[in-house]
mmCIF file of C-alpha atoms (C1' of nucleotides) in Angstrom:
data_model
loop_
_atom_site.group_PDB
_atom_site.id
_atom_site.type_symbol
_atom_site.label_atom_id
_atom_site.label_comp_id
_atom_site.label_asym_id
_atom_site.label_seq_id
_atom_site.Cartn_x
_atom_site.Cartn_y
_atom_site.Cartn_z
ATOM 1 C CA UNK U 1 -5.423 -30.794 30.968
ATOM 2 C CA UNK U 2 -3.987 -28.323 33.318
ATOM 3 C CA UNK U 3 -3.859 -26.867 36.739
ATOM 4 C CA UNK U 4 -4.617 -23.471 38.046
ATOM 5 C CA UNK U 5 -1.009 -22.918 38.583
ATOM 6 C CA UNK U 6 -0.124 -23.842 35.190
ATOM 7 C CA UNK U 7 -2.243 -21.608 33.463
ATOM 8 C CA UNK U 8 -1.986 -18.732 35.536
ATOM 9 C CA UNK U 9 1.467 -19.111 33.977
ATOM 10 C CA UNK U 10 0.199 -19.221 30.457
ATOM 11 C CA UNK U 11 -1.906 -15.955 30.370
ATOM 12 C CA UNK U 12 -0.073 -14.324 33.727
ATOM 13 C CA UNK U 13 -2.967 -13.776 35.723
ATOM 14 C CA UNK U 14 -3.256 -14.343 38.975
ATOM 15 C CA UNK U 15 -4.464 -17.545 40.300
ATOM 16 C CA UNK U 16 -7.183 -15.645 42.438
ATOM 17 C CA UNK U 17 -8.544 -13.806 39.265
ATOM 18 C CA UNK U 18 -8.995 -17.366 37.652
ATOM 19 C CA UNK U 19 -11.104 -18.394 40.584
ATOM 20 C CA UNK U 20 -12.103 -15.168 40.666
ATOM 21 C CA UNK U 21 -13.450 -15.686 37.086
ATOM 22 C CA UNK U 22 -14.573 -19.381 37.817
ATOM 23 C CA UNK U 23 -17.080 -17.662 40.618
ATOM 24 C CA UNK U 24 -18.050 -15.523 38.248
ATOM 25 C CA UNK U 25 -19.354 -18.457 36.246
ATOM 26 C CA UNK U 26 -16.862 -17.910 33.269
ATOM 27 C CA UNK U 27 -16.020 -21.294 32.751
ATOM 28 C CA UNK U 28 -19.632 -23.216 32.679
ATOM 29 C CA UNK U 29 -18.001 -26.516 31.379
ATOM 30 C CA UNK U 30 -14.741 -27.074 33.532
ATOM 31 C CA UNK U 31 -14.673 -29.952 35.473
ATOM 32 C CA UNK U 32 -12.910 -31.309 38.474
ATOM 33 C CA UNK U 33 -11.207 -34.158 39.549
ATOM 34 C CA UNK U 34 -11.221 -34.368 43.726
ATOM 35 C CA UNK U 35 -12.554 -30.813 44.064
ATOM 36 C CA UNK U 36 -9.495 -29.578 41.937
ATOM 37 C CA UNK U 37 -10.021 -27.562 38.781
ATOM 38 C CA UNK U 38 -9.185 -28.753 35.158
ATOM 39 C CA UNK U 39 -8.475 -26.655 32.745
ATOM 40 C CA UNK U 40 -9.113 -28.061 29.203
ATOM 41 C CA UNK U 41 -8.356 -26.935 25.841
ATOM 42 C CA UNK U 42 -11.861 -25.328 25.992
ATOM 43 C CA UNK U 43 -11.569 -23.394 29.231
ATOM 44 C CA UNK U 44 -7.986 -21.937 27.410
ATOM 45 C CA UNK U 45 -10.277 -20.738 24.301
ATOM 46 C CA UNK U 46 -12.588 -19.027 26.936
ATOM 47 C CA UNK U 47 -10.016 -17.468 28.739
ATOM 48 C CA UNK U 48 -9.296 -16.120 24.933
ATOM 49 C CA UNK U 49 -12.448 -15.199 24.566
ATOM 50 C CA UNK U 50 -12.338 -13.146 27.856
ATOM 51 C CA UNK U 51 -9.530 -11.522 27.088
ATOM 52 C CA UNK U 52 -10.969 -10.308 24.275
ATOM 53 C CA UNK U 53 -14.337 -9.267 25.820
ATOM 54 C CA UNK U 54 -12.627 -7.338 28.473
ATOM 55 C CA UNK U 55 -10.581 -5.496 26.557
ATOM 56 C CA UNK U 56 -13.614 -4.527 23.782
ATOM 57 C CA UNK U 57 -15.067 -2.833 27.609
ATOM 58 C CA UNK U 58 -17.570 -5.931 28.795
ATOM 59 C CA UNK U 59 -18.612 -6.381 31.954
ATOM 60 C CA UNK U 60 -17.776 -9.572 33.628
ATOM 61 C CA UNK U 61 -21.653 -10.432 33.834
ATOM 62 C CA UNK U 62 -22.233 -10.242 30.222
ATOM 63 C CA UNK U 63 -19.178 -12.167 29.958
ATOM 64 C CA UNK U 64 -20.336 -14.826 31.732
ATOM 65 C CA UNK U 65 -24.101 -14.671 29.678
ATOM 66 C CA UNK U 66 -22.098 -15.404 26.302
ATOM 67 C CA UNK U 67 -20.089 -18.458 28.093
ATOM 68 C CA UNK U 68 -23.905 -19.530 28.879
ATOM 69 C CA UNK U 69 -24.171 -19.454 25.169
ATOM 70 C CA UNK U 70 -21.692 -21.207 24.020
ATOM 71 C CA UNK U 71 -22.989 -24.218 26.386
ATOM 72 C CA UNK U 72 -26.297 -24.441 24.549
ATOM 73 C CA UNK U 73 -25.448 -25.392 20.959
ATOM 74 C CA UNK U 74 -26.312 -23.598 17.780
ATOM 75 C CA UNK U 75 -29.561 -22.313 18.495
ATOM 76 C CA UNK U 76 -27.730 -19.305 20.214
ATOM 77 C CA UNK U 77 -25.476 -18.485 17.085
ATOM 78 C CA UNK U 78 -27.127 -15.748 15.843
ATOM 79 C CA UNK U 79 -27.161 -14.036 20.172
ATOM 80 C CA UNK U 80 -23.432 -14.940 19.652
ATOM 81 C CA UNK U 81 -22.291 -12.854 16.723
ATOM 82 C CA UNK U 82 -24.488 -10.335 17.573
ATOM 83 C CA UNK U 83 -22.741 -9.721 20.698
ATOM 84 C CA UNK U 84 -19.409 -9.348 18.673
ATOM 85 C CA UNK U 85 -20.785 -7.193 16.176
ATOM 86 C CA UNK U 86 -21.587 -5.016 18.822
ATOM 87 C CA UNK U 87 -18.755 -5.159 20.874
ATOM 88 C CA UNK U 88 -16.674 -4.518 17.216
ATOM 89 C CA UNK U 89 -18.686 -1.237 17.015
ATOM 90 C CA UNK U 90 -17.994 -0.376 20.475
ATOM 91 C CA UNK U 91 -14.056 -0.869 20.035
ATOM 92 C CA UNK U 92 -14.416 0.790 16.899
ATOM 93 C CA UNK U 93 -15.867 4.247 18.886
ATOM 94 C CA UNK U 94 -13.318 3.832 21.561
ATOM 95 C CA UNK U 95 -10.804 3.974 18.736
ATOM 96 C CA UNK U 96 -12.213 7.420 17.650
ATOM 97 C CA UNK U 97 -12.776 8.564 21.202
ATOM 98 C CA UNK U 98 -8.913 7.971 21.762
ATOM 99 C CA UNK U 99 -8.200 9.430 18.259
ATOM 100 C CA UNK U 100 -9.467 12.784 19.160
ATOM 101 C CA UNK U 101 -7.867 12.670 22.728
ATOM 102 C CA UNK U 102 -4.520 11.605 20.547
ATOM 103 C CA UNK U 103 -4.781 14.912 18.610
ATOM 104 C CA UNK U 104 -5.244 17.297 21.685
ATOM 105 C CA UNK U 105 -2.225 15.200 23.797
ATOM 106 C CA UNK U 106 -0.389 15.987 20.624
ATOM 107 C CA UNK U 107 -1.262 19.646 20.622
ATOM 108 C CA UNK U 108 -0.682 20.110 23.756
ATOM 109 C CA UNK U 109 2.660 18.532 23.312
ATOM 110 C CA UNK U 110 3.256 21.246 20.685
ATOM 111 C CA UNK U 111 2.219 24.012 23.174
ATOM 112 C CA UNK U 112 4.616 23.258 25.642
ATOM 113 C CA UNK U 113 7.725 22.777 23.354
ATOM 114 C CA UNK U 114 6.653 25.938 21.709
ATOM 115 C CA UNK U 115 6.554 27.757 25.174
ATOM 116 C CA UNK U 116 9.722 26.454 26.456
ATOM 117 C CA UNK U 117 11.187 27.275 23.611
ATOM 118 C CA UNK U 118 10.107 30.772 23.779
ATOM 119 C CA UNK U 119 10.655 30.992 27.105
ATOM 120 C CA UNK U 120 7.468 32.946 27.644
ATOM 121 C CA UNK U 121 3.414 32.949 28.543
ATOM 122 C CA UNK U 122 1.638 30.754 30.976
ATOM 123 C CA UNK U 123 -1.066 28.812 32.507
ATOM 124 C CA UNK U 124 -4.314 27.632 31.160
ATOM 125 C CA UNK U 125 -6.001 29.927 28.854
ATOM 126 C CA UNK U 126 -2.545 31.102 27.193
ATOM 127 C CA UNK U 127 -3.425 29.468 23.566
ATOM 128 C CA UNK U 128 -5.327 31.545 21.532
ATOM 129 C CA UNK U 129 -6.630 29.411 18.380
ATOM 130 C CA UNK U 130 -5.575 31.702 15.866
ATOM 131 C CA UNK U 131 -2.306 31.844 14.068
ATOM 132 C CA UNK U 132 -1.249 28.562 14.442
ATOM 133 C CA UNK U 133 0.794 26.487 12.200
ATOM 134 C CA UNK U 134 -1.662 24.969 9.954
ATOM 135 C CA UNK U 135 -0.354 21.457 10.721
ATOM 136 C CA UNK U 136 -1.165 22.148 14.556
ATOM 137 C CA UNK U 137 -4.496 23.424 13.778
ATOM 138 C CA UNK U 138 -5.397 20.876 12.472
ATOM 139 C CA UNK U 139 -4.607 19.301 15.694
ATOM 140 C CA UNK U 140 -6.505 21.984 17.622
ATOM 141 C CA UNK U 141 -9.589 21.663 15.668
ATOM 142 C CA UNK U 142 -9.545 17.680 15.631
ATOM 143 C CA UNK U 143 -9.327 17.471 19.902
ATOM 144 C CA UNK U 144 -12.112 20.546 19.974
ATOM 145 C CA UNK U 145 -14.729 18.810 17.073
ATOM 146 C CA UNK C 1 -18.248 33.769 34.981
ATOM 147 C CA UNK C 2 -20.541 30.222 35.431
ATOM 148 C CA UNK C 3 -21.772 28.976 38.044
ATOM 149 C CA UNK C 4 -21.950 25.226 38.781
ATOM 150 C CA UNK C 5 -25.385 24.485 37.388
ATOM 151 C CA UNK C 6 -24.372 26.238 33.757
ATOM 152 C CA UNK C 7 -20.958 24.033 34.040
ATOM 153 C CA UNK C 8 -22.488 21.240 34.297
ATOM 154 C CA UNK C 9 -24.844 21.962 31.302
ATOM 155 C CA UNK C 10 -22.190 23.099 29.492
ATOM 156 C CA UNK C 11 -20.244 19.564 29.609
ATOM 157 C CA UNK C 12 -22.941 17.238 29.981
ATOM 158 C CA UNK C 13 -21.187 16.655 33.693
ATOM 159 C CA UNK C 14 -23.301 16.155 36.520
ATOM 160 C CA UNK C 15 -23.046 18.946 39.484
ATOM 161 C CA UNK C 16 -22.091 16.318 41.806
ATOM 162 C CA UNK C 17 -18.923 14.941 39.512
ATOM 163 C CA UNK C 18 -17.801 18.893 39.380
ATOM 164 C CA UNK C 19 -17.910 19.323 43.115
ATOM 165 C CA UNK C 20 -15.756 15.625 43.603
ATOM 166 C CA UNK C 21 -13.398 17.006 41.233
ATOM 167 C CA UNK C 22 -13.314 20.390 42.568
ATOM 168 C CA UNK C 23 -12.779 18.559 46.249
ATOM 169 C CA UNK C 24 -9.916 16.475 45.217
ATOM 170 C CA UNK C 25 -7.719 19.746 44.337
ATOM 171 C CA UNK C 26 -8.583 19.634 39.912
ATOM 172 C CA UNK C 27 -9.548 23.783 40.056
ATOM 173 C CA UNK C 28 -6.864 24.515 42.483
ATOM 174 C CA UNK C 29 -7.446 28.695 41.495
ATOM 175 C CA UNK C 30 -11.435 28.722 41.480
ATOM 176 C CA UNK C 31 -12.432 31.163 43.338
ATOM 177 C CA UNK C 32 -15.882 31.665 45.297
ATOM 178 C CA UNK C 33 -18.490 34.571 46.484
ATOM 179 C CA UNK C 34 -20.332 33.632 49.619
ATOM 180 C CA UNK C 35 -19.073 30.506 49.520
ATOM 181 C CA UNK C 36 -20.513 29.797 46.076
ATOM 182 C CA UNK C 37 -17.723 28.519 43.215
ATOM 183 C CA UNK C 38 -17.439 30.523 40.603
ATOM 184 C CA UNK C 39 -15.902 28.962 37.202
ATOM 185 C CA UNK C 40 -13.881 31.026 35.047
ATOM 186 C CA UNK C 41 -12.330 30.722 31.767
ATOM 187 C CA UNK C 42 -9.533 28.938 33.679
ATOM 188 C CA UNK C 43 -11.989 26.491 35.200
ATOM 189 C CA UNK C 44 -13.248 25.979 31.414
ATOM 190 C CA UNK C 45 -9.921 25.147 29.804
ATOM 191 C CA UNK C 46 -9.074 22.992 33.399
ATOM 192 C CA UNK C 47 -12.183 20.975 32.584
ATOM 193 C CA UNK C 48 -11.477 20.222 28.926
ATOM 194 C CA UNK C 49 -8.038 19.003 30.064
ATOM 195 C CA UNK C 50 -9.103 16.980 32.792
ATOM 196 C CA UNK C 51 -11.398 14.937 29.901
ATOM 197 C CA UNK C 52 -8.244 14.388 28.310
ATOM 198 C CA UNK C 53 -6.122 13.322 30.603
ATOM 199 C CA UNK C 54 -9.201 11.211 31.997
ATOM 200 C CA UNK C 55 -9.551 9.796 28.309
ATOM 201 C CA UNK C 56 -5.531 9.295 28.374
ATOM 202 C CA UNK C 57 -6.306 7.054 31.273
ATOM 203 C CA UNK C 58 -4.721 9.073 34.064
ATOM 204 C CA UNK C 59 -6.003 8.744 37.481
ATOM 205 C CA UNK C 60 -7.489 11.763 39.560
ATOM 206 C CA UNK C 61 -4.564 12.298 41.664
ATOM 207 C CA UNK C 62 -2.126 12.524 38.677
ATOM 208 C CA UNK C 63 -4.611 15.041 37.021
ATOM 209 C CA UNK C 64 -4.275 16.957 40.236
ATOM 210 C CA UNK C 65 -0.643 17.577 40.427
ATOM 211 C CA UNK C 66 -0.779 18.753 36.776
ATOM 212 C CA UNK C 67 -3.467 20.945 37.551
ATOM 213 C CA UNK C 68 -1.126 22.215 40.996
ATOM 214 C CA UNK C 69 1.921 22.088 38.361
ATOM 215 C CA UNK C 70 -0.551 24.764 36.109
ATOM 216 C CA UNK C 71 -0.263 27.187 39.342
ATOM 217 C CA UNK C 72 3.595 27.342 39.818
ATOM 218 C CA UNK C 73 4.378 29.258 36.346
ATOM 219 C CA UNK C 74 6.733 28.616 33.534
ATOM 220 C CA UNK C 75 9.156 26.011 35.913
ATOM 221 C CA UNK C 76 6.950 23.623 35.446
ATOM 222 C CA UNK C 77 6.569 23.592 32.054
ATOM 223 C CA UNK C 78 9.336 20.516 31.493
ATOM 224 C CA UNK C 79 7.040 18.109 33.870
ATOM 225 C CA UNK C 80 3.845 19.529 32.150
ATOM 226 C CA UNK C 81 5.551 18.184 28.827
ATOM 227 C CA UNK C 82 6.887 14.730 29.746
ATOM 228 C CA UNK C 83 3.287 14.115 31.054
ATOM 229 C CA UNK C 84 1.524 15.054 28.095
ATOM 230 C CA UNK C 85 4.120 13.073 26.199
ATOM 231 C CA UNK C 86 3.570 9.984 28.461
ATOM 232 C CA UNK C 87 -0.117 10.298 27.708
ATOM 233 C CA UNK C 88 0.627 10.326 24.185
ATOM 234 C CA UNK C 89 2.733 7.428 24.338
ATOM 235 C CA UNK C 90 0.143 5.512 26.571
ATOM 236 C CA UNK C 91 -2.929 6.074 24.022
ATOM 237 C CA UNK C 92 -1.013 5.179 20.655
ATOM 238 C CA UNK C 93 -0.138 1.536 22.827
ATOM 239 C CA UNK C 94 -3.804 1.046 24.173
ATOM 240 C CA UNK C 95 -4.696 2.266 20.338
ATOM 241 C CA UNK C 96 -2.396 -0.742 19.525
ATOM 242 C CA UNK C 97 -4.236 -3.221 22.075
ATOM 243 C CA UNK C 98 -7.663 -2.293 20.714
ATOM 244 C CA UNK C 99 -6.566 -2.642 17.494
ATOM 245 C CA UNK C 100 -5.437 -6.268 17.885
ATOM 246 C CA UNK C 101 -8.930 -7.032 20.007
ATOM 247 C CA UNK C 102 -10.829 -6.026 17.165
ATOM 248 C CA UNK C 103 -9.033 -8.289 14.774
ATOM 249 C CA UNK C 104 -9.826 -10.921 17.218
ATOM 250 C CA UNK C 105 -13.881 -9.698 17.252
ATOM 251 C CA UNK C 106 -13.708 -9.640 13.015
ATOM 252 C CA UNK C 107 -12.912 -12.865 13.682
ATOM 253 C CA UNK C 108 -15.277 -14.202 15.909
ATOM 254 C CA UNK C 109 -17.835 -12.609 13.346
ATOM 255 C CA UNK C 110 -16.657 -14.191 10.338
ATOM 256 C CA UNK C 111 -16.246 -17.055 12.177
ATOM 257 C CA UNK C 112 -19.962 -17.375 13.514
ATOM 258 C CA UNK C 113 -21.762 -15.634 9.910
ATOM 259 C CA UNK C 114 -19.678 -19.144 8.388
ATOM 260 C CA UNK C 115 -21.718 -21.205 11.463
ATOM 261 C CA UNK C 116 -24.485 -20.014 10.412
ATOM 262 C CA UNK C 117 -24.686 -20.664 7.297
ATOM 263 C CA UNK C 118 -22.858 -23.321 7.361
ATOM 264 C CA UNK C 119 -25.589 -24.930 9.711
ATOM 265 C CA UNK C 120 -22.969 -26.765 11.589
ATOM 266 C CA UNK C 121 -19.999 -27.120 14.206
ATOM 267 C CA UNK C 122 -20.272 -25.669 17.952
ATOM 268 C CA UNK C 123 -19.079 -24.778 20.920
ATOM 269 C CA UNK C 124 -15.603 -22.784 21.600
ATOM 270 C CA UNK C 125 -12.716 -25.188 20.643
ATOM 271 C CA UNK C 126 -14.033 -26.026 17.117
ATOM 272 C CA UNK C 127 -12.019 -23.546 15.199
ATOM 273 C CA UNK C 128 -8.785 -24.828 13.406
ATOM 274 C CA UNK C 129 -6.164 -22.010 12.318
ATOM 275 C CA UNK C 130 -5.817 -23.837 9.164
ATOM 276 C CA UNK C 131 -7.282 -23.506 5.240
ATOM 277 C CA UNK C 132 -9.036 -20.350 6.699
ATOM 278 C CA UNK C 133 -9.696 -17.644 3.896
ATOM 279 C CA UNK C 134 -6.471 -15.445 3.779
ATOM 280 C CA UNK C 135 -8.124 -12.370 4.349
ATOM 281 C CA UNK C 136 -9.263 -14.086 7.833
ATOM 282 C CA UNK C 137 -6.235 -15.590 8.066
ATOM 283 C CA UNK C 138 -4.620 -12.441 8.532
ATOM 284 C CA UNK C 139 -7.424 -11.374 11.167
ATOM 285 C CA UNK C 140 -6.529 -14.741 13.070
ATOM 286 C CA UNK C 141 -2.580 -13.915 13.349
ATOM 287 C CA UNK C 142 -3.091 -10.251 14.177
ATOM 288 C CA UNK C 143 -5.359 -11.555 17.114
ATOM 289 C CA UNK C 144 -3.349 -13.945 18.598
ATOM 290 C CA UNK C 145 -0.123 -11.881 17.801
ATOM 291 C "C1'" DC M 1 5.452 -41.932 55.963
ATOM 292 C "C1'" DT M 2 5.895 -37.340 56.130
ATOM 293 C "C1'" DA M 3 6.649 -32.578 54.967
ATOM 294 C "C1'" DA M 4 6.159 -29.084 51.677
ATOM 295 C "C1'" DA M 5 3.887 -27.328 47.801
ATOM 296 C "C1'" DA M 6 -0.207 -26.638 45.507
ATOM 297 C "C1'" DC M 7 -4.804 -26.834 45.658
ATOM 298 C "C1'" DA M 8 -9.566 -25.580 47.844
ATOM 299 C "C1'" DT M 9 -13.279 -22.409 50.283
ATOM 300 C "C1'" DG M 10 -15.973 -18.416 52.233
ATOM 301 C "C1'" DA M 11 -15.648 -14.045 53.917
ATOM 302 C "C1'" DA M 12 -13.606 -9.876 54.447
ATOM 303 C "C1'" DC M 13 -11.043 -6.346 52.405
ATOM 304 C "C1'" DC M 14 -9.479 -2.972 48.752
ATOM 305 C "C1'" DT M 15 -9.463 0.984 45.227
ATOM 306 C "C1'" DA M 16 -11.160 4.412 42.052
ATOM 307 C "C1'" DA M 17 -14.477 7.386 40.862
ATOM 308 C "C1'" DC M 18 -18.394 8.769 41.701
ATOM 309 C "C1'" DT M 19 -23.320 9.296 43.806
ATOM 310 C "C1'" DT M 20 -26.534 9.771 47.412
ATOM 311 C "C1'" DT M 21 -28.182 11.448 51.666
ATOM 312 C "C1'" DA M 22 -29.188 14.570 55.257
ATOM 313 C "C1'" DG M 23 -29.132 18.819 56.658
ATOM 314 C "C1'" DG M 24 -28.217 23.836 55.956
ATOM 315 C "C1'" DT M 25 -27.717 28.786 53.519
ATOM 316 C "C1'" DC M 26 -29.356 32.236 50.596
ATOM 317 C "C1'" DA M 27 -31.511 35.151 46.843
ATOM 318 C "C1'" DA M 28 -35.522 35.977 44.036
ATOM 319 C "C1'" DG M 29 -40.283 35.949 42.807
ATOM 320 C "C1'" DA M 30 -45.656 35.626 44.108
ATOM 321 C "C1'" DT S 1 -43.731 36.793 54.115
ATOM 322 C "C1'" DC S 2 -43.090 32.667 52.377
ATOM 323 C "C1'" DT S 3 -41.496 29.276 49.582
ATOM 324 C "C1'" DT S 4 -39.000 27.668 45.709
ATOM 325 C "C1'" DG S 5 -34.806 26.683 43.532
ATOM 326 C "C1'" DA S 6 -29.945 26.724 43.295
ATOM 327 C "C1'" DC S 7 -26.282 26.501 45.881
ATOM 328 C "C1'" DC S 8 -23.318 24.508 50.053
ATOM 329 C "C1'" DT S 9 -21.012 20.538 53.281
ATOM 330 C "C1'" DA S 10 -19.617 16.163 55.401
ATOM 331 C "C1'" DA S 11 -20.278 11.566 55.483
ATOM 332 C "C1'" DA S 12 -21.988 7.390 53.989
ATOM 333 C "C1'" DG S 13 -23.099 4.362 50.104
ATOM 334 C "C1'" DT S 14 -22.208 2.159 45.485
ATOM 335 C "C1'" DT S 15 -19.990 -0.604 41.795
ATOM 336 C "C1'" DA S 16 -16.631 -3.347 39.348
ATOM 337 C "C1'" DG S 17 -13.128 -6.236 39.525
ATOM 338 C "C1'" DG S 18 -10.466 -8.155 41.848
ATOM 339 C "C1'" DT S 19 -7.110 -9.531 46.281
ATOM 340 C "C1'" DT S 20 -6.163 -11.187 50.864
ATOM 341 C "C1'" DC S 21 -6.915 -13.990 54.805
ATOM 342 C "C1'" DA S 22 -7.806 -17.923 57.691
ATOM 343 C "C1'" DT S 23 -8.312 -22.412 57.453
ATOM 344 C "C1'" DG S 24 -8.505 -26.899 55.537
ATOM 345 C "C1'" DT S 25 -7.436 -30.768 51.872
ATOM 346 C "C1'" DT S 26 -4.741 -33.062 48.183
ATOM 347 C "C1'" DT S 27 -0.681 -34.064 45.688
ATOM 348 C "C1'" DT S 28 4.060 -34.825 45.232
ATOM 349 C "C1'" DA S 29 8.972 -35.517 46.362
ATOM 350 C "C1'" DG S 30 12.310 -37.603 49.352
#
DNA sequence: CTAAAACATGAACCTAACTTTAGGTCAAGA
DNA sequence: TCTTGACCTAAAGTTAGGTTCATGTTTTAG
């Protein structure tokens, strides 16, 4: 078992966010022990789990509905793994979202060494799509599909 | 020339977003008639950038003095670089994170199709990193790399 | 036993990025 | 002429995800 302070060490987060999170209703199982928090080996695999959720783009809220879940046995399975398929499809877009955004940072990239290196032409609308180098076209076209 | 109403169709962006952004200095050389904006190619090619840089992560104000940087001419063109190639750098590591939290959620949905039809075993601790198939095996260590 | 460190709470505060509201201007069509 | 629709502004409101504050209790080290 372990303190607040302890594991705000373990996953650096801030003590308040833990409370923060335990407010929330993110860990529906953690006891206490003269008003003092516990952390047990289960509240460390949520805290996993959060981590996880958060960064896949869930909201705290629905968060705190799949911790519900996990208190009520295997009847909510199936809710369970749907939720992660979902959120797997969801990281999955983000991935192509920031795959496209990739391509135009790197043509961009390639706009400005090619214009300091010519020393010449300005602003905004100074990149006319044609006559490119095919490998940066390819680059254009991928951050404009 | 477009006016707001036509921008906004044009990106999917509602009026009120384009007149925030347009507020907090992101079309720095629209220009108006009777005090109505009128958005230009410039405006156009501003726009597409600021989804970029937005999609990169950057925060309004940093998307403004790029935007103020586009206005000062070829001096600028070193900063205009470095930030583009901080973007880049920033994406390909969040690319990174999201790659590791969907290991993590190919887990969790191996883990819980095996629950089910398994029929048995709950709750959040009862996984055990050991004599898992390899192919999940691999899943597990990327996640918790 | 006592002082400091670590824990607790509720409420107020914070930030970013918008959105909504309330009130006003202006051009075009019936 | 009137009224409808598209534009304008400043200011207030919203949301998520925390953080900070004031105050009080519990644990721990000497």
């Amino acid at each position: 078992m372990y303190t607040i302070g302890q594991v705000s060490e373990m996953f650096d987060l801030p003590i308040s966010t833990l409370r923060y999170y335990d407010k929330e209703g993110l860990f529906p199982a953690m006891e206490r022990k003269n008003g003092i928090r516990k952390f047990g080996e289960t509240e460390l695999e949520a805290l996993r789990v959060i981590e996880c959720l958060k960064a896949s783009g869930l909201e705290i809220k629905d968060i705190k509905r799949f911790m519900q879940w996990c208190t009520e046995g295997p009847e909510t399975y199936a809710q369970r793994k749907e939720l992660f398929e979902c959120r797997r499809e969801a990281v999955q877009e983000e991935m192509a979202r920031l795959q496209k955004t990739l391509a135009m940072l790197e043509f961009k990239c390639w706009y400005y060494d090619t214009a300091i290196a010519d020393g010449s032409e300005d602003g905004l609308q100074s990149m006319m799509p044609d006559k490119l180098p095919s490998n940066v076209q390819k680059l254009y076209d991928l951050a404009h599909s």
